[in-house]
Amino acid sequence: MTDLAPVLQGFFTDRLARQKKASPHTVAAYRDTFKLLLSFARERTGMPPSRLSLADLNATLIGAFLQHLEQQRGNGGATRNARLAAIHSLFRYAAPRAPEHAAVISQVLAIPPRRRDRAIISYLTPEETDALLAAPDRTAWHGRRDHALLLLAVQTGLRVSELTALTHQDTHLGTGPHVRCHGKARKDRATPLTSQTLKVLRTWLAELGPAPDGPLFPTRAGGRLSRDAVELLVTKHAAAAADSCPSIKPKNVTPHTLRHTAAMALLRSGVDTSVIALWLGHEDAETTQIYLHADMTIKEQALARVQPPSTSPGRYRPPDTLLAFLDNL
C-alpha cells in the first residue's frame, strides 16, 4: 500500500466525518470525485489505484483529468470546479501528512478554478405559480400530497433535500406557524408560513394521522420521497400546467426553480437581500445577488430614476433625386 491510500482514507474518516461532520451529500460528492480521478489515473498510468502514490497525482495528471471531465464527460464549469474543490481539499489535508510531496501538493493547489458564465436564473411568475399549484389532482391522495409539497416549496424556498427530510414534528402550526429544517452545512433554520400554506398543511397533516417521526411527504408505502421522485413530480405537474399557462413550456422547471421563485417573490415584495439570504439559508449573502440580476422590475425602477441625457434623434433627409439617380447607375 502506498502513501496515497492512508491519506485518502484518513481524509474521509478523519477530516470529513469527524472534524467537519460533513453531510452525506458532501461525502457522496467527494467519493464520486475520487472514484473518477482514480479510474482516470489508472488508465493514464496503467497502475491500479491501490498502487498509486501522491506523486502520481501531479498537476499534469490533475489538469488532464479536469480537461477529460469537460471534453469527454461533457461536464460544465460548475461541475469541473466542484471536482477541483474536492481535490484541493484532499491535498490540503495531505500537506502536513506527506511533507516529502510538498512540491507536488503546492502545484496541485495552484490549479485555479475555471471562470464561467453565470446564467440568469429561471423562476415562475405569479400566474405560472398558480397554474403549477392547480395542476395536481386533489381528489387523489398523491395529488393532495403533491399540492402541499409544491405550495410549501414555493412559499418557503426549501431545498429539495430539506423538503424530503421534513417530518410531522418539524411543522409548528400554532401561534407563529413555521417549519424547521436541518439545512446545508448542518444549520437549523425556521421559516414562517403564510395563512394559505398553514391551511393546506393542517388539512394534509389531519389526513396523514399521528406519526411525529414520519415523513411529512411520504410515499404510498410510508417511506421518504427521494430527490429523484420530487424532481419527477415537479416535471410532471409543470408539463400539465403548461396546458393552461403556455409560458411555462420553454422553462426547465425543477425543484430548484421553486426555490428561485420563492426568493423572487420576496424580492419583489421589497424584502432586503440580506433577509432573503437568511430565509434561504445561504452561507454567503453575496449568493443572493443573483436575484437582483434576474429581476427586470427593479432595473426598470432604477432606470426611471435616472435623468436621461438631453439629446434628440437626428432628422433623416432624403437625398436629392437627381443625385440618387446618378448614384444608382
Short mmCIF file of C-alpha atoms in Angstrom, two decimals:
data_model
loop_
_atom_site.label_atom_id
_atom_site.label_comp_id
_atom_site.label_asym_id
_atom_site.label_seq_id
_atom_site.Cartn_x
_atom_site.Cartn_y
_atom_site.Cartn_z
CA MET A 1 0.00 0.00 0.00
CA THR A 2 1.40 3.42 -0.99
CA ASP A 3 1.18 6.78 0.79
CA LEU A 4 -2.00 7.77 -1.12
CA ALA A 5 -4.29 5.13 0.38
CA PRO A 6 -3.91 6.07 4.10
CA VAL A 7 -4.17 9.78 3.26
CA LEU A 8 -7.35 9.23 1.27
CA GLN A 9 -8.87 7.00 3.95
CA GLY A 10 -7.97 9.48 6.68
CA PHE A 11 -9.44 12.30 4.63
CA PHE A 12 -12.86 10.63 4.63
CA THR A 13 -12.85 9.17 8.14
CA ASP A 14 -10.98 11.92 10.00
CA ARG A 15 -11.39 15.19 8.08
CA LEU A 16 -14.89 14.82 6.59
CA ALA A 17 -16.60 12.57 9.13
CA ARG A 18 -15.03 13.61 12.44
CA GLN A 19 -13.63 17.13 12.02
CA LYS A 20 -16.04 18.72 9.53
CA LYS A 21 -19.05 16.45 10.20
CA ALA A 22 -19.84 16.67 6.50
CA SER A 23 -23.32 15.80 5.31
CA PRO A 24 -23.96 12.53 3.43
CA HIS A 25 -24.42 14.58 0.24
CA THR A 26 -20.96 16.13 0.61
CA VAL A 27 -19.34 12.76 1.36
CA ALA A 28 -21.04 11.23 -1.68
CA ALA A 29 -19.91 14.08 -3.94
CA TYR A 30 -16.29 13.80 -2.75
CA ARG A 31 -16.40 9.99 -3.07
CA ASP A 32 -17.59 10.24 -6.68
CA THR A 33 -14.82 12.74 -7.47
CA PHE A 34 -12.06 10.43 -6.29
CA LYS A 35 -13.60 7.38 -7.93
CA LEU A 36 -13.49 9.25 -11.22
CA LEU A 37 -9.97 10.57 -10.58
CA LEU A 38 -8.51 7.18 -9.60
CA SER A 39 -10.13 5.49 -12.58
CA PHE A 40 -8.67 8.15 -14.86
CA ALA A 41 -5.24 7.80 -13.23
CA ARG A 42 -5.35 4.02 -13.71
CA GLU A 43 -5.98 4.48 -17.43
CA ARG A 44 -3.20 7.06 -17.76
CA THR A 45 -0.53 5.29 -15.67
CA GLY A 46 -1.51 1.65 -16.05
CA MET A 47 -1.31 1.15 -12.27
CA PRO A 48 -4.19 0.02 -10.03
CA PRO A 49 -5.45 2.70 -7.60
CA SER A 50 -4.04 0.85 -4.57
CA ARG A 51 -0.51 1.26 -6.00
CA LEU A 52 -0.82 4.95 -6.88
CA SER A 53 1.25 7.45 -4.91
CA LEU A 54 0.52 11.09 -4.20
CA ALA A 55 3.38 11.87 -6.58
CA ASP A 56 1.44 10.16 -9.38
CA LEU A 57 -1.44 12.63 -8.90
CA ASN A 58 0.65 15.57 -10.02
CA ALA A 59 -0.57 18.83 -11.53
CA THR A 60 -0.20 17.48 -15.07
CA LEU A 61 -2.44 14.50 -14.39
CA ILE A 62 -4.99 16.59 -12.46
CA GLY A 63 -5.10 19.10 -15.32
CA ALA A 64 -5.67 16.29 -17.83
CA PHE A 65 -8.41 14.90 -15.57
CA LEU A 66 -10.21 18.25 -15.45
CA GLN A 67 -9.96 18.51 -19.23
CA HIS A 68 -11.34 14.96 -19.50
CA LEU A 69 -14.35 15.96 -17.40
CA GLU A 70 -15.23 18.79 -19.76
CA GLN A 71 -14.39 17.23 -23.11
CA GLN A 72 -15.17 13.52 -22.69
CA ARG A 73 -17.80 13.57 -19.94
CA GLY A 74 -19.43 16.80 -21.06
CA ASN A 75 -19.34 18.41 -17.59
CA GLY A 76 -19.85 22.15 -17.30
CA GLY A 77 -17.71 24.68 -15.48
CA ALA A 78 -19.60 24.33 -12.21
CA THR A 79 -19.08 20.56 -12.05
CA ARG A 80 -15.44 20.93 -13.05
CA ASN A 81 -14.87 23.46 -10.26
CA ALA A 82 -16.67 21.28 -7.71
CA ARG A 83 -14.41 18.32 -8.58
CA LEU A 84 -11.34 20.56 -8.31
CA ALA A 85 -12.51 21.85 -4.90
CA ALA A 86 -12.69 18.25 -3.63
CA ILE A 87 -9.17 17.55 -4.93
CA HIS A 88 -7.85 20.75 -3.33
CA SER A 89 -9.43 19.73 -0.03
CA LEU A 90 -7.67 16.36 -0.12
CA PHE A 91 -4.28 17.91 -0.93
CA ARG A 92 -4.62 20.50 1.85
CA TYR A 93 -5.26 17.58 4.22
CA ALA A 94 -2.24 15.74 2.77
CA ALA A 95 0.20 18.68 3.07
CA PRO A 96 1.25 18.21 6.75
CA ARG A 97 0.99 14.42 6.48
CA ALA A 98 3.18 13.97 3.43
CA PRO A 99 5.80 16.75 3.53
CA GLU A 100 8.01 14.82 1.13
CA HIS A 101 5.44 15.60 -1.58
CA ALA A 102 5.26 19.33 -0.80
CA ALA A 103 6.23 20.37 -4.33
CA VAL A 104 3.55 18.22 -5.96
CA ILE A 105 0.92 19.34 -3.45
CA SER A 106 1.70 23.04 -3.93
CA GLN A 107 1.48 22.67 -7.72
CA VAL A 108 -1.93 20.96 -7.49
CA LEU A 109 -3.22 23.58 -5.05
CA ALA A 110 -2.14 26.28 -7.52
CA ILE A 111 -4.56 25.00 -10.20
CA PRO A 112 -7.20 27.74 -10.41
CA PRO A 113 -10.95 27.21 -10.78
CA ARG A 114 -12.41 27.89 -14.19
CA ARG A 115 -14.12 31.23 -14.63
CA ARG A 116 -17.57 30.60 -16.01
CA ASP A 117 -20.54 32.49 -17.30
CA ARG A 118 -23.37 32.96 -14.84
CA ALA A 119 -26.73 32.43 -16.49
CA ILE A 120 -29.79 34.40 -15.40
CA ILE A 121 -31.83 32.21 -13.08
CA SER A 122 -35.17 30.74 -14.11
CA TYR A 123 -38.23 31.29 -11.91
CA LEU A 124 -42.01 31.24 -12.17
CA THR A 125 -44.21 34.30 -12.42
CA PRO A 126 -47.27 34.52 -10.12
CA GLU A 127 -49.51 33.33 -12.97
CA GLU A 128 -47.23 30.37 -13.67
CA THR A 129 -47.05 29.53 -9.98
CA ASP A 130 -50.84 29.45 -9.73
CA ALA A 131 -51.00 27.15 -12.76
CA LEU A 132 -48.43 24.78 -11.26
CA LEU A 133 -50.23 24.62 -7.90
CA ALA A 134 -53.52 23.91 -9.67
CA ALA A 135 -52.04 21.03 -11.69
CA PRO A 136 -52.16 18.18 -9.09
CA ASP A 137 -55.43 16.22 -8.93
CA ARG A 138 -56.53 16.93 -5.37
CA THR A 139 -59.25 14.28 -5.50
CA ALA A 140 -56.43 11.72 -5.23
CA TRP A 141 -54.14 11.12 -2.23
CA HIS A 142 -50.92 11.66 -4.16
CA GLY A 143 -52.37 14.82 -5.72
CA ARG A 144 -53.08 16.33 -2.29
CA ARG A 145 -49.57 15.39 -1.18
CA ASP A 146 -48.01 16.93 -4.28
CA HIS A 147 -50.08 20.11 -3.91
CA ALA A 148 -48.96 20.53 -0.29
CA LEU A 149 -45.33 19.88 -1.22
CA LEU A 150 -45.34 22.32 -4.16
CA LEU A 151 -47.04 25.04 -2.13
CA LEU A 152 -44.57 24.66 0.74
CA ALA A 153 -41.63 24.71 -1.68
CA VAL A 154 -42.83 27.83 -3.49
CA GLN A 155 -43.57 29.69 -0.26
CA THR A 156 -40.55 28.72 1.82
CA GLY A 157 -37.84 28.15 -0.80
CA LEU A 158 -36.60 25.00 0.94
CA ARG A 159 -34.04 22.88 -0.87
CA VAL A 160 -35.28 19.54 -2.17
CA SER A 161 -33.15 17.70 0.42
CA GLU A 162 -34.74 19.83 3.15
CA LEU A 163 -38.25 19.13 1.86
CA THR A 164 -37.78 15.37 1.75
CA ALA A 165 -36.23 15.36 5.24
CA LEU A 166 -39.20 17.11 6.90
CA THR A 167 -41.22 15.16 9.46
CA HIS A 168 -44.57 15.84 11.12
CA GLN A 169 -42.90 17.34 14.17
CA ASP A 170 -40.96 19.83 12.03
CA THR A 171 -44.20 21.71 11.35
CA HIS A 172 -45.39 24.14 14.03
CA LEU A 173 -48.91 25.22 13.13
CA GLY A 174 -49.97 27.07 16.27
CA THR A 175 -49.07 30.67 17.11
CA GLY A 176 -46.28 31.87 14.85
CA PRO A 177 -46.63 28.97 12.36
CA HIS A 178 -43.36 27.83 10.79
CA VAL A 179 -41.37 24.82 9.63
CA ARG A 180 -37.98 23.85 10.97
CA CYS A 181 -35.41 22.19 8.76
CA HIS A 182 -31.88 20.88 9.11
CA GLY A 183 -30.24 22.59 6.18
CA LYS A 184 -26.97 22.73 4.32
CA ALA A 185 -23.78 22.92 6.41
CA ARG A 186 -25.77 21.35 9.27
CA LYS A 187 -27.52 24.60 10.10
CA ASP A 188 -31.04 24.61 11.52
CA ARG A 189 -33.42 27.34 10.48
CA ALA A 190 -37.11 28.18 10.87
CA THR A 191 -39.22 29.56 8.02
CA PRO A 192 -42.60 31.20 8.70
CA LEU A 193 -45.74 30.06 6.91
CA THR A 194 -48.45 32.10 5.20
CA SER A 195 -52.09 31.56 6.13
CA GLN A 196 -52.72 29.72 2.86
CA THR A 197 -49.83 27.30 3.41
CA LEU A 198 -50.92 26.87 7.02
CA LYS A 199 -54.44 25.77 5.98
CA VAL A 200 -53.14 23.31 3.40
CA LEU A 201 -50.64 21.75 5.82
CA ARG A 202 -53.25 21.42 8.57
CA THR A 203 -55.56 19.58 6.20
CA TRP A 204 -52.73 17.39 4.93
CA LEU A 205 -51.48 16.50 8.43
CA ALA A 206 -55.00 15.59 9.51
CA GLU A 207 -55.14 13.14 6.60
CA LEU A 208 -51.74 11.64 7.41
CA GLY A 209 -52.64 10.94 11.01
CA PRO A 210 -50.43 10.98 14.15
CA ALA A 211 -46.86 9.93 13.44
CA PRO A 212 -44.43 12.58 14.77
CA ASP A 213 -41.34 10.95 13.27
CA GLY A 214 -42.96 10.09 9.95
CA PRO A 215 -42.05 11.97 6.77
CA LEU A 216 -44.22 14.96 6.00
CA PHE A 217 -44.43 13.96 2.34
CA PRO A 218 -44.31 10.15 2.30
CA THR A 219 -44.58 7.63 -0.49
CA ARG A 220 -47.64 5.39 -0.68
CA ALA A 221 -45.72 2.80 1.32
CA GLY A 222 -44.94 5.36 4.03
CA GLY A 223 -41.28 5.85 3.16
CA ARG A 224 -39.44 9.07 2.45
CA LEU A 225 -39.60 10.59 -1.03
CA SER A 226 -36.30 10.54 -2.87
CA ARG A 227 -34.76 13.54 -4.64
CA ASP A 228 -35.49 11.89 -7.99
CA ALA A 229 -39.13 11.34 -7.05
CA VAL A 230 -39.58 15.03 -6.21
CA GLU A 231 -37.91 16.06 -9.46
CA LEU A 232 -40.23 13.75 -11.41
CA LEU A 233 -43.40 15.05 -9.76
CA VAL A 234 -42.34 18.67 -10.33
CA THR A 235 -41.64 17.92 -14.00
CA LYS A 236 -44.97 16.09 -14.38
CA HIS A 237 -47.06 18.88 -12.86
CA ALA A 238 -45.13 21.57 -14.77
CA ALA A 239 -45.97 19.78 -18.04
CA ALA A 240 -49.63 19.65 -17.04
CA ALA A 241 -49.61 23.33 -16.01
CA ALA A 242 -48.22 24.29 -19.44
CA ASP A 243 -51.57 23.36 -21.00
CA SER A 244 -53.29 26.23 -19.20
CA CYS A 245 -50.23 28.50 -18.97
CA PRO A 246 -48.12 28.15 -22.15
CA SER A 247 -45.34 30.43 -20.82
CA ILE A 248 -44.20 27.55 -18.58
CA LYS A 249 -43.42 25.31 -21.55
CA PRO A 250 -40.00 26.75 -22.52
CA LYS A 251 -38.84 26.75 -18.89
CA ASN A 252 -36.96 23.85 -17.32
CA VAL A 253 -38.95 23.67 -14.08
CA THR A 254 -37.08 21.82 -11.33
CA PRO A 255 -37.34 21.82 -7.51
CA HIS A 256 -34.61 24.49 -7.50
CA THR A 257 -36.79 26.63 -9.79
CA LEU A 258 -39.35 26.70 -6.98
CA ARG A 259 -36.63 27.89 -4.59
CA HIS A 260 -35.76 30.70 -7.01
CA THR A 261 -39.47 31.53 -7.30
CA ALA A 262 -39.76 31.96 -3.53
CA ALA A 263 -36.73 34.27 -3.50
CA MET A 264 -38.04 36.39 -6.38
CA ALA A 265 -41.44 36.75 -4.69
CA LEU A 266 -39.70 38.08 -1.56
CA LEU A 267 -37.50 40.42 -3.59
CA ARG A 268 -40.44 41.87 -5.49
CA SER A 269 -42.24 42.44 -2.20
CA GLY A 270 -39.42 44.73 -1.11
CA VAL A 271 -37.59 42.32 1.21
CA ASP A 272 -33.88 43.14 1.59
CA THR A 273 -31.42 40.66 0.08
CA SER A 274 -29.75 40.07 3.46
CA VAL A 275 -33.11 38.86 4.83
CA ILE A 276 -33.62 36.68 1.74
CA ALA A 277 -30.19 35.14 2.37
CA LEU A 278 -31.25 34.22 5.90
CA TRP A 279 -34.61 32.94 4.60
CA LEU A 280 -32.93 30.63 2.06
CA GLY A 281 -30.10 29.58 4.36
CA HIS A 282 -27.32 30.99 2.19
CA GLU A 283 -23.86 30.79 3.70
CA ASP A 284 -22.83 33.99 1.92
CA ALA A 285 -25.21 36.90 1.34
CA GLU A 286 -23.41 37.56 -1.96
CA THR A 287 -25.11 34.44 -3.34
CA THR A 288 -28.45 36.24 -3.14
CA GLN A 289 -27.27 38.90 -5.60
CA ILE A 290 -28.25 36.60 -8.49
CA TYR A 291 -31.88 37.52 -7.86
CA LEU A 292 -31.15 41.20 -8.38
CA HIS A 293 -29.73 40.37 -11.81
CA ALA A 294 -32.84 38.38 -12.73
CA ASP A 295 -35.45 40.99 -11.73
CA MET A 296 -36.17 43.38 -14.59
CA THR A 297 -38.72 45.28 -12.47
CA ILE A 298 -36.02 46.56 -10.10
CA LYS A 299 -33.84 47.54 -13.05
CA GLU A 300 -36.73 49.39 -14.71
CA GLN A 301 -37.45 51.25 -11.47
CA ALA A 302 -33.79 52.26 -11.26
CA LEU A 303 -33.88 53.41 -14.89
CA ALA A 304 -36.95 55.58 -14.18
CA ARG A 305 -34.95 57.50 -11.53
CA VAL A 306 -32.11 58.31 -13.95
CA GLN A 307 -32.15 61.68 -15.69
CA PRO A 308 -31.90 60.96 -19.43
CA PRO A 309 -29.28 62.90 -21.42
CA SER A 310 -30.58 65.94 -23.26
CA THR A 311 -30.21 64.71 -26.79
CA SER A 312 -32.51 64.40 -29.77
CA PRO A 313 -32.52 61.99 -32.69
CA GLY A 314 -31.03 63.13 -35.97
CA ARG A 315 -33.53 64.11 -38.65
CA TYR A 316 -33.48 61.97 -41.78
CA ARG A 317 -33.30 63.93 -45.02
CA PRO A 318 -33.73 62.05 -48.29
CA PRO A 319 -31.00 62.60 -50.90
CA ASP A 320 -31.57 64.79 -53.92
CA THR A 321 -33.48 62.77 -56.51
CA LEU A 322 -31.10 63.62 -59.31
CA LEU A 323 -28.01 62.63 -57.28
CA ALA A 324 -29.82 59.48 -56.16
CA PHE A 325 -30.40 58.59 -59.82
CA LEU A 326 -26.69 59.05 -60.59
CA ASP A 327 -25.64 57.05 -57.52
CA ASN A 328 -27.76 54.11 -58.59
CA LEU A 329 -26.33 53.90 -62.11
#
